[in-house]
Coordinates of C-alpha atoms in Angstrom, one line a residue:
M1 CA 25.3 -13.6 -6.3
G2 CA 25.1 -16.9 -4.5
K3 CA 21.4 -16.4 -3.8
I4 CA 19.4 -19.5 -4.8
L5 CA 16.0 -17.9 -4.5
K6 CA 17.0 -15.3 -7.0
T7 CA 17.4 -17.7 -9.8
W8 CA 14.9 -20.5 -9.3
R9 CA 12.3 -19.1 -11.8
W10 CA 14.6 -18.3 -14.7
F11 CA 14.6 -20.1 -17.9
F12 CA 17.6 -22.1 -18.9
L13 CA 18.2 -22.4 -22.6
I14 CA 21.0 -24.6 -23.6
L15 CA 22.0 -24.8 -27.3
F16 CA 24.2 -27.6 -28.5
F17 CA 26.2 -26.7 -31.6
F18 CA 28.1 -29.3 -33.6
F19 CA 30.6 -29.6 -36.4
F20 CA 29.7 -32.3 -38.9
S21 CA 32.2 -34.3 -36.8
Q22 CA 30.0 -33.6 -33.8
K23 CA 32.6 -31.3 -32.1
I24 CA 30.9 -28.9 -29.7
I25 CA 30.9 -25.2 -30.8
W26 CA 30.0 -22.4 -28.4
A27 CA 27.3 -19.8 -28.8
R28 CA 29.7 -17.2 -30.1
D29 CA 29.6 -19.0 -33.5
Y30 CA 25.9 -18.3 -33.7
K31 CA 23.6 -15.4 -33.4
V32 CA 20.3 -16.2 -31.7
D33 CA 17.2 -14.0 -31.9
Y34 CA 14.3 -14.8 -29.5
Q35 CA 10.7 -13.7 -29.7
V36 CA 8.4 -14.9 -26.9
E37 CA 4.7 -14.1 -27.0
Y38 CA 2.1 -14.6 -24.3
F39 CA -1.6 -14.6 -25.3
L40 CA -3.9 -13.9 -22.4
E41 CA -7.3 -15.6 -22.5
E42 CA -9.8 -14.9 -19.7
K43 CA -11.9 -18.0 -19.0
E44 CA -14.2 -18.5 -16.0
G45 CA -12.4 -16.0 -13.7
R46 CA -8.9 -17.2 -14.6
I47 CA -6.3 -16.5 -17.2
E48 CA -5.0 -19.1 -19.6
S49 CA -1.7 -18.4 -21.3
P50 CA -0.8 -19.9 -24.7
V51 CA 2.9 -19.2 -25.1
S52 CA 4.8 -19.0 -28.4
F53 CA 8.6 -19.2 -28.8
W54 CA 10.2 -18.2 -32.1
I55 CA 13.9 -18.8 -32.0
K56 CA 16.0 -17.7 -35.0
I57 CA 19.5 -19.1 -35.2
T58 CA 22.0 -17.6 -37.7
N59 CA 25.2 -19.5 -38.5
L60 CA 28.2 -17.3 -38.3
L61 CA 30.6 -20.0 -39.6
S62 CA 30.3 -22.2 -42.7
S63 CA 31.6 -25.3 -41.0
V64 CA 29.1 -25.8 -38.2
Y65 CA 25.4 -26.3 -37.8
V66 CA 22.8 -26.7 -35.0
E67 CA 21.6 -30.2 -34.5
R68 CA 19.4 -29.8 -31.4
F69 CA 18.7 -27.7 -28.4
I70 CA 17.2 -28.1 -24.9
L71 CA 14.8 -25.8 -23.2
T72 CA 14.5 -26.5 -19.4
F73 CA 11.7 -25.2 -17.1
P74 CA 11.5 -25.4 -13.3
S75 CA 8.9 -28.0 -12.3
S76 CA 6.8 -25.3 -10.7
F77 CA 5.9 -24.0 -14.2
L78 CA 2.6 -25.6 -15.1
V79 CA 3.5 -26.2 -18.8
K80 CA 1.7 -28.6 -21.1
D81 CA 0.6 -29.4 -24.6
F82 CA 3.9 -28.8 -26.4
K83 CA 4.0 -28.5 -30.1
A84 CA 7.1 -27.8 -32.2
K85 CA 8.1 -27.2 -35.8
D86 CA 11.1 -26.0 -37.8
D87 CA 11.5 -24.6 -41.3
W88 CA 10.6 -28.1 -42.8
G89 CA 7.5 -28.8 -40.8
E90 CA 6.3 -30.3 -37.5
I91 CA 8.8 -32.1 -35.3
T92 CA 8.1 -34.0 -32.1
P93 CA 9.6 -32.6 -28.9
Q94 CA 11.0 -35.0 -26.3
I95 CA 9.6 -34.2 -22.8
E96 CA 11.4 -35.4 -19.7
K97 CA 10.1 -34.7 -16.2
L98 CA 13.0 -34.7 -13.7
N99 CA 13.0 -34.0 -10.0
D100 CA 12.9 -30.2 -10.2
T101 CA 12.8 -29.5 -13.9
I102 CA 10.9 -30.2 -17.1
K103 CA 13.3 -30.8 -20.0
V104 CA 12.2 -30.2 -23.6
T105 CA 14.6 -31.5 -26.2
V106 CA 14.1 -30.7 -29.9
K107 CA 16.1 -32.0 -32.8
F108 CA 16.0 -30.2 -36.1
S109 CA 14.8 -32.4 -39.0
N110 CA 17.0 -30.9 -41.7
P111 CA 19.1 -28.0 -40.5
N112 CA 20.4 -25.4 -43.0
I113 CA 24.2 -25.4 -43.3
G114 CA 26.6 -22.6 -44.3
K115 CA 27.6 -19.2 -43.2
D116 CA 24.7 -16.7 -42.7
S117 CA 22.2 -19.6 -43.1
V118 CA 19.2 -19.4 -40.8
N119 CA 17.3 -22.0 -38.9
N120 CA 14.0 -21.2 -37.3
F121 CA 12.4 -23.1 -34.5
Y122 CA 8.8 -22.6 -33.2
L123 CA 7.5 -23.9 -29.9
N124 CA 4.0 -23.5 -28.7
F125 CA 2.6 -24.6 -25.3
Y126 CA 0.2 -23.7 -22.5
Q127 CA 1.2 -22.4 -19.1
D128 CA -1.5 -22.0 -16.5
N129 CA 0.2 -20.1 -13.6
L130 CA 1.9 -17.1 -15.3
F131 CA -1.0 -14.8 -15.1
K132 CA -3.2 -14.5 -12.0
V133 CA -6.5 -12.9 -11.4
N134 CA -6.3 -11.3 -8.0
G135 CA -9.5 -9.5 -7.1
N136 CA -9.7 -6.4 -9.3
I137 CA -6.3 -6.8 -11.0
W138 CA -4.4 -9.2 -13.3
E139 CA -0.8 -9.8 -12.2
V140 CA 2.0 -11.4 -14.2
I141 CA 5.5 -12.5 -13.4
L142 CA 7.5 -13.5 -16.4
P143 CA 11.0 -15.1 -16.2
T144 CA 13.4 -14.0 -18.9
I145 CA 16.0 -15.8 -21.0
E146 CA 19.7 -15.4 -20.3
K147 CA 21.2 -14.5 -23.7
E148 CA 24.5 -13.4 -25.1
K149 CA 25.2 -9.7 -25.6
E150 CA 25.0 -9.8 -29.4
D151 CA 21.7 -11.8 -29.4
S152 CA 18.2 -10.1 -29.5
Y153 CA 15.3 -10.8 -27.3
K154 CA 11.7 -9.6 -27.6
V155 CA 8.8 -10.3 -25.2
I156 CA 5.2 -9.6 -26.3
V157 CA 2.2 -9.8 -24.0
H158 CA -1.2 -9.9 -25.9
L159 CA -4.2 -8.7 -23.8
P160 CA -7.7 -10.0 -24.8
K161 CA -9.1 -7.7 -27.4
E162 CA -12.3 -7.1 -25.5
S163 CA -10.5 -6.4 -22.2
K164 CA -10.8 -3.0 -20.5
K165 CA -7.8 -3.7 -18.3
K166 CA -4.9 -1.2 -18.7
I167 CA -1.3 -1.7 -17.6
S168 CA -0.7 0.2 -14.4
L169 CA 2.7 -1.1 -13.3
A170 CA 5.5 -2.6 -15.3
K171 CA 9.0 -3.6 -14.2
P172 CA 11.0 -2.8 -16.2
K173 CA 9.1 -0.2 -18.2
P174 CA 7.9 -1.6 -21.6
T175 CA 9.7 -0.5 -24.7
Y176 CA 6.4 0.4 -26.1
I177 CA 2.7 -0.4 -25.9
L178 CA 0.7 -0.9 -29.1
N179 CA -3.0 -1.3 -28.9
N180 CA -3.4 -4.5 -26.8
Q181 CA 0.3 -5.5 -27.0
I182 CA 2.9 -4.8 -24.3
I183 CA 6.4 -5.2 -25.7
W184 CA 9.8 -5.4 -24.0
E185 CA 12.9 -5.4 -26.2
N186 CA 16.2 -6.8 -24.9
P187 CA 15.2 -6.7 -21.2
K188 CA 18.2 -7.0 -18.8
E189 CA 16.2 -7.9 -15.8
K190 CA 15.9 -11.5 -14.7
T191 CA 12.1 -11.1 -14.2
L192 CA 9.4 -9.1 -15.9
Y193 CA 6.5 -7.9 -13.7
A194 CA 3.3 -6.3 -14.8
V195 CA 0.0 -5.4 -13.2
F196 CA -3.2 -4.7 -15.2
G197 CA -5.7 -2.5 -13.3
D198 CA -4.7 0.6 -11.2
E199 CA -6.3 -0.3 -7.9
Q200 CA -6.9 -3.4 -5.8
Y201 CA -9.5 -4.2 -3.1
Y202 CA -8.9 -6.4 -0.1
K203 CA -11.7 -7.7 2.1
T204 CA -10.0 -7.6 5.5
T205 CA -10.9 -9.0 8.9
L206 CA -8.6 -8.4 11.9
Y207 CA -8.9 -9.8 15.4
Y208 CA -7.4 -8.0 18.4
H209 CA -7.2 -10.0 21.7
L210 CA -7.0 -7.8 24.8
K211 CA -6.7 -8.6 28.5
N212 CA -6.4 -6.6 31.6
E213 CA -4.4 -8.5 34.2
K214 CA -4.6 -5.7 36.8
P215 CA -7.1 -5.5 39.7
Y216 CA -8.1 -2.0 38.5
P217 CA -9.4 -0.6 35.2
V218 CA -6.9 0.3 32.5
Y219 CA -6.9 1.9 29.1
T220 CA -5.3 0.2 26.2
E221 CA -4.8 1.1 22.5
I222 CA -4.9 -0.8 19.3
A223 CA -4.0 0.2 15.8
F224 CA -6.5 0.0 12.9
P225 CA -5.2 0.1 9.4
P226 CA -4.6 3.8 8.5
D227 CA -5.1 5.7 5.3
T228 CA -1.9 6.5 3.5
L229 CA -0.8 8.0 0.2
Y230 CA -1.4 4.6 -1.5
Q231 CA -4.2 3.1 0.7
K232 CA -7.8 3.9 1.6
V233 CA -9.7 2.1 4.3
F234 CA -13.4 1.5 4.1
I235 CA -14.8 0.3 7.5
E236 CA -17.7 -2.1 7.4
K237 CA -18.0 -2.8 11.1
V238 CA -16.0 -2.6 14.3
D239 CA -17.1 -4.8 17.1
Q240 CA -16.7 -3.2 19.8
K241 CA -16.8 0.5 19.1
P242 CA -13.9 2.5 20.7
F243 CA -14.7 5.3 23.1
F244 CA -11.8 7.4 21.8
V245 CA -9.7 7.5 18.6
Y246 CA -6.9 9.7 17.4
Q247 CA -4.1 9.9 14.8
D248 CA -0.5 9.9 16.1
D249 CA 2.5 11.8 14.6
D250 CA 3.2 9.1 12.1
G251 CA -0.4 9.0 10.8
N252 CA -1.4 5.8 12.6
F253 CA -5.1 5.2 13.4
L254 CA -5.2 4.4 17.1
A255 CA -8.3 3.4 19.0
R256 CA -8.6 3.4 22.8
Y257 CA -10.6 0.9 25.0
L258 CA -11.3 0.7 28.7
L259 CA -10.8 -2.7 30.3
K260 CA -12.3 -3.5 33.6
P261 CA -10.2 -5.5 36.2
F262 CA -9.2 -8.8 34.7
E263 CA -11.5 -8.3 31.7
K264 CA -10.9 -9.9 28.3
K265 CA -12.1 -8.4 25.0
V266 CA -11.9 -9.4 21.4
I267 CA -12.1 -6.4 19.0
V268 CA -13.0 -7.4 15.4
F269 CA -12.3 -5.0 12.5
D270 CA -14.2 -5.7 9.2
G271 CA -13.5 -3.6 6.2
V272 CA -12.3 -3.3 2.6
I273 CA -8.8 -1.8 2.0
S274 CA -8.2 -0.2 -1.4
V275 CA -4.6 0.0 -2.6
Y276 CA -3.5 2.3 -5.4
T277 CA -0.6 2.6 -7.8
K278 CA -0.5 6.4 -7.7
P279 CA -0.5 8.8 -4.7
R280 CA -3.9 9.9 -3.6
V281 CA -4.4 13.6 -4.4
E282 CA -6.8 14.3 -1.5
I283 CA -4.4 13.2 1.2
R284 CA -1.1 14.5 -0.3
D285 CA -1.2 18.0 1.2
F286 CA -2.1 16.7 4.7
I287 CA 0.9 14.3 4.7
N288 CA 3.3 16.9 3.5
K289 CA 2.2 19.3 6.3
K290 CA 3.1 16.7 8.8
I291 CA 6.7 16.4 7.6
K292 CA 7.7 19.6 9.4
D293 CA 6.9 18.0 12.8
Q294 CA 8.1 14.6 11.8
S295 CA 11.5 16.0 10.7
K296 CA 12.3 16.3 14.4
Y297 CA 12.7 12.5 14.7
L298 CA 13.0 11.0 11.2
L299 CA 16.8 11.2 11.2
S300 CA 17.3 10.0 14.8
S301 CA 19.0 6.6 15.6
K302 CA 16.6 4.5 17.5
S303 CA 17.2 1.0 18.9
F304 CA 16.9 -1.1 15.8
W305 CA 18.1 1.8 13.5
E306 CA 21.6 2.4 14.7
I307 CA 24.9 0.9 13.7
S308 CA 27.9 1.0 16.0
E309 CA 31.3 2.0 14.5
I310 CA 29.6 2.4 11.2
E311 CA 32.7 3.8 9.4
K312 CA 34.5 0.5 10.1
K313 CA 31.8 -1.6 8.7
I314 CA 30.6 0.3 5.6
N315 CA 32.1 2.6 3.1
L316 CA 29.6 5.4 3.6
S317 CA 31.2 7.6 0.9
S318 CA 30.1 5.0 -1.7
L319 CA 26.4 5.5 -0.7
K320 CA 25.7 8.7 -2.5
T321 CA 22.0 8.2 -3.3
I322 CA 19.0 6.4 -1.9
K323 CA 19.3 3.9 -4.8
D324 CA 22.9 3.2 -3.7
I325 CA 21.6 2.4 -0.2
Y326 CA 18.9 0.2 -1.5
D327 CA 21.3 -1.8 -3.8
F328 CA 23.7 -2.1 -0.9
V329 CA 21.0 -3.7 1.3
V330 CA 19.8 -6.1 -1.4
D331 CA 23.4 -7.2 -2.2
K332 CA 24.6 -7.4 1.4
L333 CA 21.8 -9.4 3.0
N334 CA 20.6 -12.9 2.1
Y335 CA 17.0 -13.8 2.8
N336 CA 16.9 -16.9 5.1
Q337 CA 13.8 -19.0 4.3
G338 CA 14.6 -21.3 7.2
L339 CA 13.9 -18.5 9.7
V340 CA 10.4 -17.9 8.5
L341 CA 8.6 -20.3 10.9
K342 CA 11.0 -19.7 13.8
K343 CA 10.2 -17.1 16.4
T344 CA 13.5 -15.3 16.0
E345 CA 14.1 -12.0 17.7
R346 CA 14.4 -8.8 15.6
K347 CA 18.1 -8.2 15.1
G348 CA 18.1 -4.6 14.0
A349 CA 20.6 -3.0 11.6
N350 CA 23.7 -3.5 13.6
L351 CA 23.4 -7.3 13.9
A352 CA 22.0 -7.6 10.3
L353 CA 25.4 -6.4 9.1
S354 CA 27.1 -9.0 11.4
Y355 CA 24.9 -11.9 10.3
P356 CA 24.0 -11.1 6.6
N357 CA 22.8 -14.6 6.0
Q358 CA 20.3 -14.6 8.8
A359 CA 18.0 -11.9 7.4
V360 CA 14.3 -11.7 7.1
C361 CA 12.2 -8.7 6.2
T362 CA 12.8 -6.8 9.4
E363 CA 16.6 -6.9 8.9
F364 CA 16.3 -5.7 5.3
T365 CA 14.0 -2.8 6.5
D366 CA 16.0 -1.9 9.6
L367 CA 19.3 -1.7 7.7
F368 CA 17.8 0.5 5.0
V369 CA 16.2 2.9 7.5
A370 CA 19.5 3.1 9.5
L371 CA 21.6 3.8 6.5
A372 CA 19.1 6.3 5.0
R373 CA 19.0 8.3 8.2
E374 CA 22.8 8.2 8.5
K375 CA 22.9 9.8 5.1
G376 CA 20.3 12.5 6.1
I377 CA 17.4 11.0 4.2
F378 CA 14.0 10.8 6.0
S379 CA 13.0 7.1 6.3
R380 CA 10.7 4.9 8.3
E381 CA 9.4 1.3 8.6
V382 CA 6.0 0.0 7.6
E383 CA 4.5 -3.1 9.0
G384 CA 1.6 -4.8 7.3
Y385 CA 0.5 -7.5 5.1
G386 CA 2.0 -8.6 1.8
F387 CA -0.5 -10.4 -0.3
T388 CA 1.2 -13.2 -2.3
Q389 CA 0.3 -16.6 -3.8
D390 CA 4.0 -17.6 -3.9
E391 CA 5.7 -17.3 -0.5
K392 CA 9.1 -18.4 -2.0
L393 CA 9.1 -15.4 -4.3
R394 CA 7.5 -12.9 -1.9
P395 CA 7.8 -14.2 1.6
L396 CA 6.0 -13.0 4.8
T397 CA 8.1 -13.1 7.8
L398 CA 6.9 -11.4 11.0
T399 CA 6.5 -14.4 13.2
S400 CA 3.4 -13.4 15.2
D401 CA 1.1 -13.8 12.1
I402 CA 1.3 -13.6 8.4
L403 CA 3.0 -10.2 8.3
H404 CA 5.6 -8.3 6.3
A405 CA 7.8 -5.2 6.8
W406 CA 9.2 -2.8 4.3
P407 CA 10.8 0.7 4.4
E408 CA 9.7 4.1 2.9
Y409 CA 11.9 7.1 2.2
Y410 CA 10.8 10.7 1.7
D411 CA 11.5 12.1 -1.8
E412 CA 12.3 15.8 -1.1
E413 CA 12.0 16.7 -4.8
K414 CA 8.6 15.1 -5.4
K415 CA 7.4 15.8 -1.8
I416 CA 6.0 12.3 -1.3
W417 CA 6.8 9.2 0.7
V418 CA 8.1 6.4 -1.5
P419 CA 7.7 2.7 -0.5
V420 CA 10.4 0.2 -1.5
D421 CA 10.9 -3.5 -0.7
P422 CA 14.5 -4.8 -0.7
T423 CA 13.3 -8.1 0.8
W424 CA 11.0 -9.0 -2.2
Q425 CA 13.6 -7.8 -4.7
D426 CA 16.1 -10.1 -3.1
T427 CA 13.8 -13.1 -3.3
S428 CA 12.0 -12.5 -6.6
G429 CA 14.5 -10.5 -8.7
I430 CA 11.7 -8.0 -9.4
D431 CA 12.6 -4.3 -9.1
Y432 CA 10.8 -2.9 -6.0
F433 CA 12.7 0.4 -6.1
S434 CA 11.6 2.2 -9.2
S435 CA 8.0 1.3 -8.6
F436 CA 5.9 -0.6 -6.1
D437 CA 2.9 -2.9 -6.5
L438 CA -0.7 -3.5 -5.3
N439 CA 0.2 -6.3 -2.9
H440 CA 1.3 -4.3 0.2
I441 CA -1.3 -3.4 2.8
T442 CA -0.2 -1.0 5.6
F443 CA -1.2 -1.8 9.2
V444 CA 1.2 0.5 11.1
I445 CA 3.9 3.1 10.4
H446 CA 7.0 3.3 12.5
G447 CA 8.9 6.6 12.2
K448 CA 9.1 7.8 15.7
D449 CA 9.3 4.5 17.5
P450 CA 10.5 1.3 15.8
S451 CA 8.2 -0.9 17.9
Y452 CA 5.0 1.1 18.6
P453 CA 2.2 1.0 17.7
V454 CA 1.9 -2.8 17.5
S455 CA 0.6 -4.1 14.2
A456 CA -2.7 -6.0 13.8
G457 CA -2.0 -9.7 14.0
M458 CA 0.2 -9.2 17.1
Y459 CA -2.5 -8.7 19.7
K460 CA -2.6 -12.3 21.0
L461 CA -3.4 -14.2 24.1
E462 CA -2.6 -17.6 22.5
D463 CA -1.6 -19.0 19.1
S464 CA -4.3 -17.9 16.7
S465 CA -4.8 -16.7 13.1
D466 CA -6.0 -13.1 13.4
I467 CA -5.6 -11.8 9.9
V468 CA -8.0 -12.7 7.0
V469 CA -7.3 -10.9 3.7
K470 CA -9.0 -11.8 0.5
P471 CA -8.8 -9.8 -2.8
V472 CA -12.2 -8.9 -4.2
S473 CA -13.4 -7.4 -7.4
Y474 CA -16.1 -5.0 -6.2
K475 CA -15.3 -1.4 -5.5
P476 CA -16.3 -0.3 -1.9
K477 CA -18.5 2.7 -1.5
E478 CA -18.0 5.8 0.6
E479 CA -20.8 6.5 3.1
I480 CA -20.3 10.0 4.4
K481 CA -22.2 10.8 7.6
I482 CA -21.4 13.6 10.0
G483 CA -23.0 13.7 13.5
I484 CA -23.3 17.1 15.1
K485 CA -24.3 18.2 18.6
I486 CA -24.6 21.9 19.4
K487 CA -24.4 23.0 23.0
N488 CA -25.9 26.3 24.3
L489 CA -27.2 27.5 20.9
P490 CA -29.6 30.2 21.9
K491 CA -33.2 30.2 20.7
K492 CA -33.2 34.0 21.0
I493 CA -30.6 36.7 20.8
D494 CA -30.7 40.5 20.9
D495 CA -29.0 42.8 18.5
K496 CA -26.3 44.0 20.9
N497 CA -24.7 41.1 22.7
F498 CA -22.3 38.2 21.6
Y499 CA -23.0 34.6 22.3
L500 CA -20.6 31.6 22.6
V501 CA -21.6 28.4 21.0
N502 CA -19.9 25.0 21.4
L503 CA -20.2 22.3 18.6
V504 CA -19.1 18.6 18.7
L505 CA -18.7 16.9 15.3
E506 CA -18.4 13.1 15.0
N507 CA -17.2 11.3 11.9
Q508 CA -19.8 8.6 11.5
S509 CA -18.7 7.8 8.0
N510 CA -17.0 4.5 6.9
V511 CA -13.9 6.4 5.8
S512 CA -11.3 8.9 7.0
L513 CA -11.8 12.4 5.6
F514 CA -9.1 14.9 4.7
G515 CA -9.1 18.6 3.9
K516 CA -12.8 19.2 4.6
K517 CA -14.3 22.5 5.5
I518 CA -17.1 23.1 8.0
T519 CA -18.9 26.3 7.2
F520 CA -21.5 28.4 9.1
E521 CA -24.1 30.4 7.2
S522 CA -26.7 32.9 8.1
L523 CA -27.9 36.1 6.4
D524 CA -28.9 37.8 9.6
I525 CA -26.3 36.5 12.0
N526 CA -22.6 37.3 12.2
I527 CA -20.6 34.1 12.9
S528 CA -16.9 34.1 13.9
P529 CA -15.1 32.2 12.6
K530 CA -17.2 31.4 9.6
E531 CA -15.4 28.2 8.7
F532 CA -12.9 25.7 10.0
L533 CA -10.6 23.4 8.0
I534 CA -10.5 19.9 9.3
E535 CA -7.3 18.5 7.9
S536 CA -7.9 14.9 9.1
F537 CA -11.0 13.3 10.5
L538 CA -10.9 9.6 11.4
P539 CA -14.0 7.3 11.7
F540 CA -15.4 7.5 15.2
E541 CA -13.4 10.7 15.9
K542 CA -14.9 13.7 17.5
K543 CA -13.9 17.3 17.0
E544 CA -15.0 20.2 19.3
L545 CA -15.4 23.7 17.8
K546 CA -16.3 27.0 19.3
I547 CA -17.9 30.0 17.6
K548 CA -19.3 33.4 18.5
V549 CA -22.5 34.7 17.1
N550 CA -24.2 38.1 17.2
S551 CA -27.0 39.8 15.3
H552 CA -26.2 41.3 11.9
I553 CA -29.4 43.4 11.8
K554 CA -30.4 46.2 14.2
N555 CA -33.7 47.4 15.7
K556 CA -35.7 44.7 14.0
K557 CA -37.3 41.5 15.1
K558 CA -36.7 38.6 12.8
A559 CA -36.4 34.8 12.8
A560 CA -32.9 34.0 11.4
T561 CA -31.8 30.8 9.8
F562 CA -28.6 29.2 11.1
N563 CA -27.0 26.5 8.9
V564 CA -23.9 24.3 9.4
L565 CA -22.3 22.8 6.2
F566 CA -19.7 20.1 6.0
D567 CA -17.8 19.9 2.7
G568 CA -20.5 22.1 1.2
K569 CA -23.4 19.9 2.3
K570 CA -25.9 21.0 5.0
V571 CA -25.7 18.9 8.2
F572 CA -27.6 21.2 10.6
E573 CA -30.3 23.9 10.4
D574 CA -32.1 25.8 13.1
Q575 CA -34.0 29.1 13.7
I576 CA -32.8 31.8 16.0
L577 CA -35.1 34.7 16.9
I578 CA -33.4 38.1 16.8
I579 CA -35.0 40.9 18.8
P580 CA -33.9 44.5 19.2
Y581 CA -32.0 45.2 22.4
Y582 CA -34.5 47.8 23.5
Y583 CA -37.1 45.1 23.6
N584 CA -35.1 43.5 26.3
L585 CA -34.3 46.8 27.9
G586 CA -38.0 47.8 27.8
L587 CA -39.0 44.5 29.2
K588 CA -36.4 44.9 32.0
I589 CA -37.6 48.4 32.8
T590 CA -41.3 47.3 32.8
I591 CA -40.4 44.4 35.1
G592 CA -38.5 46.8 37.3
V593 CA -41.3 49.3 37.5
L594 CA -43.8 46.6 38.3
F595 CA -41.5 45.2 41.0
L596 CA -41.1 48.7 42.5
A597 CA -44.9 49.3 42.3
I598 CA -45.6 46.0 44.1
L599 CA -43.1 46.9 46.8
M600 CA -44.7 50.4 47.2
V601 CA -48.1 48.8 47.5
L602 CA -46.9 46.4 50.1
F603 CA -45.1 49.1 52.0
L604 CA -48.1 51.4 52.1
K605 CA -50.5 48.6 53.1
R606 CA -48.3 47.6 56.0
R607 CA -48.0 51.3 57.1
Y608 CA -51.7 51.9 57.2
D609 CA -52.5 48.6 58.8

């Protein structure tokens, strides 16, 4: 493939085969069976990884035997404490540390000779950086061995017996899982990836630098991290509170601020963002309902998502599925590590095709979106944060801050948005199409406009680090609180007339709410409508509702209870006095008679005076 970054983490296993005369024989004269086992041990918040290699070599000719072999590791592998043995006992491995590699050479003490004879080799060592504890999850990236087609290869991961962690993501899918063992047989992929734990929590602080350069007041908007199918945001504090918030067509969480002439403001968002391996059930219906309106623009060619004379540049007929498009993007573009720290302009899909070796995450994403839309598949861009402890494997490349971009496509059959990451597949060799991970945090979604809203980390007045993300192990708590103000709720009604009541609800919770009902209850009062469905309710957001009320009982004076329930829980209660209409009528008649009597008295008094 010519992509250096794709191969830098692989093992290199070199077997030297010799005649008795020391003539080199190639691997086809041998069958090699590999079994590699990783034993996870959790100690003081980190994972140690004893590793065991069992290599079984079967001679296929009578005239040759294996004298030695070499196992080479990249120097980034923190390997140590090598111990080796063969069928005759312990042997001493020779360790050489070169510039970029660690070379382990082992010579068999007394190799078995003859056709179908077997030589076994056992190597044990420690590797410290294969398994990482990231907040609430364990994550592992395992390189694989390049083997011949006729050889066998088994990888076994042993979890600690007392561990409650369950595997939530695996690429590729394990052959089988047995108790605390995860087993892959003959994997074809260059890298195995697994996550233990089905949700991750990130303590997040974001800074938004705002400035009004006008001599008059202006409004400006910023984007807080939104809830998505795979993400839930728990707000701890926002300094300063917005005066208005709303959700746009793509589902972004937008907050509006007023800036006085020449005023500067720094808005600070503090919260915890939960990321999940599976779609959230409570938000799925809401997101699917938005597709009808979003479909009006999800296939359009916007500035960065259009390709001129596309038929001359790409064989579109070969791109029959979304997987074909994904594979084309990964194969066509080459990630350019040298552009990461340079403030390069976003090229878009058209220029990405012209300069395939000058690509960063935005080019991978723009090309995917452009091709998917060209083939009639709803797609969009996501900008956010990619948590990684290895920027060579999973780079972050939006230049304004430590940001990342990846695409999503809409699966019509499953009725869900599916995130994919061709950039990280290109750099790591990990499959980011068939499943995702827990390392992607969404800041903004671009379906309608490829450039708006602007992501957190890009509201700057000068060079500054405005994104702080740290994985944590504690699970955030929902704090549901609904504020309610009721205008013109009468203290007294009669049993004949209708009364209009206005309500203002405010989501004072620390989370967004979806699919919640507000219900009105009273045994003695008719209320229309009796309930509203609030499909989406952002923190700080206000909803205004209108209802009509009238008495359910007739010709009876009674104090009626009026209740407001949100999601089945009472948030407001008041008393309304119901009186018969004739009470009011009688009162009006009495007042009228008294008024007439007073007028008569005054008239008579003036006449006789």
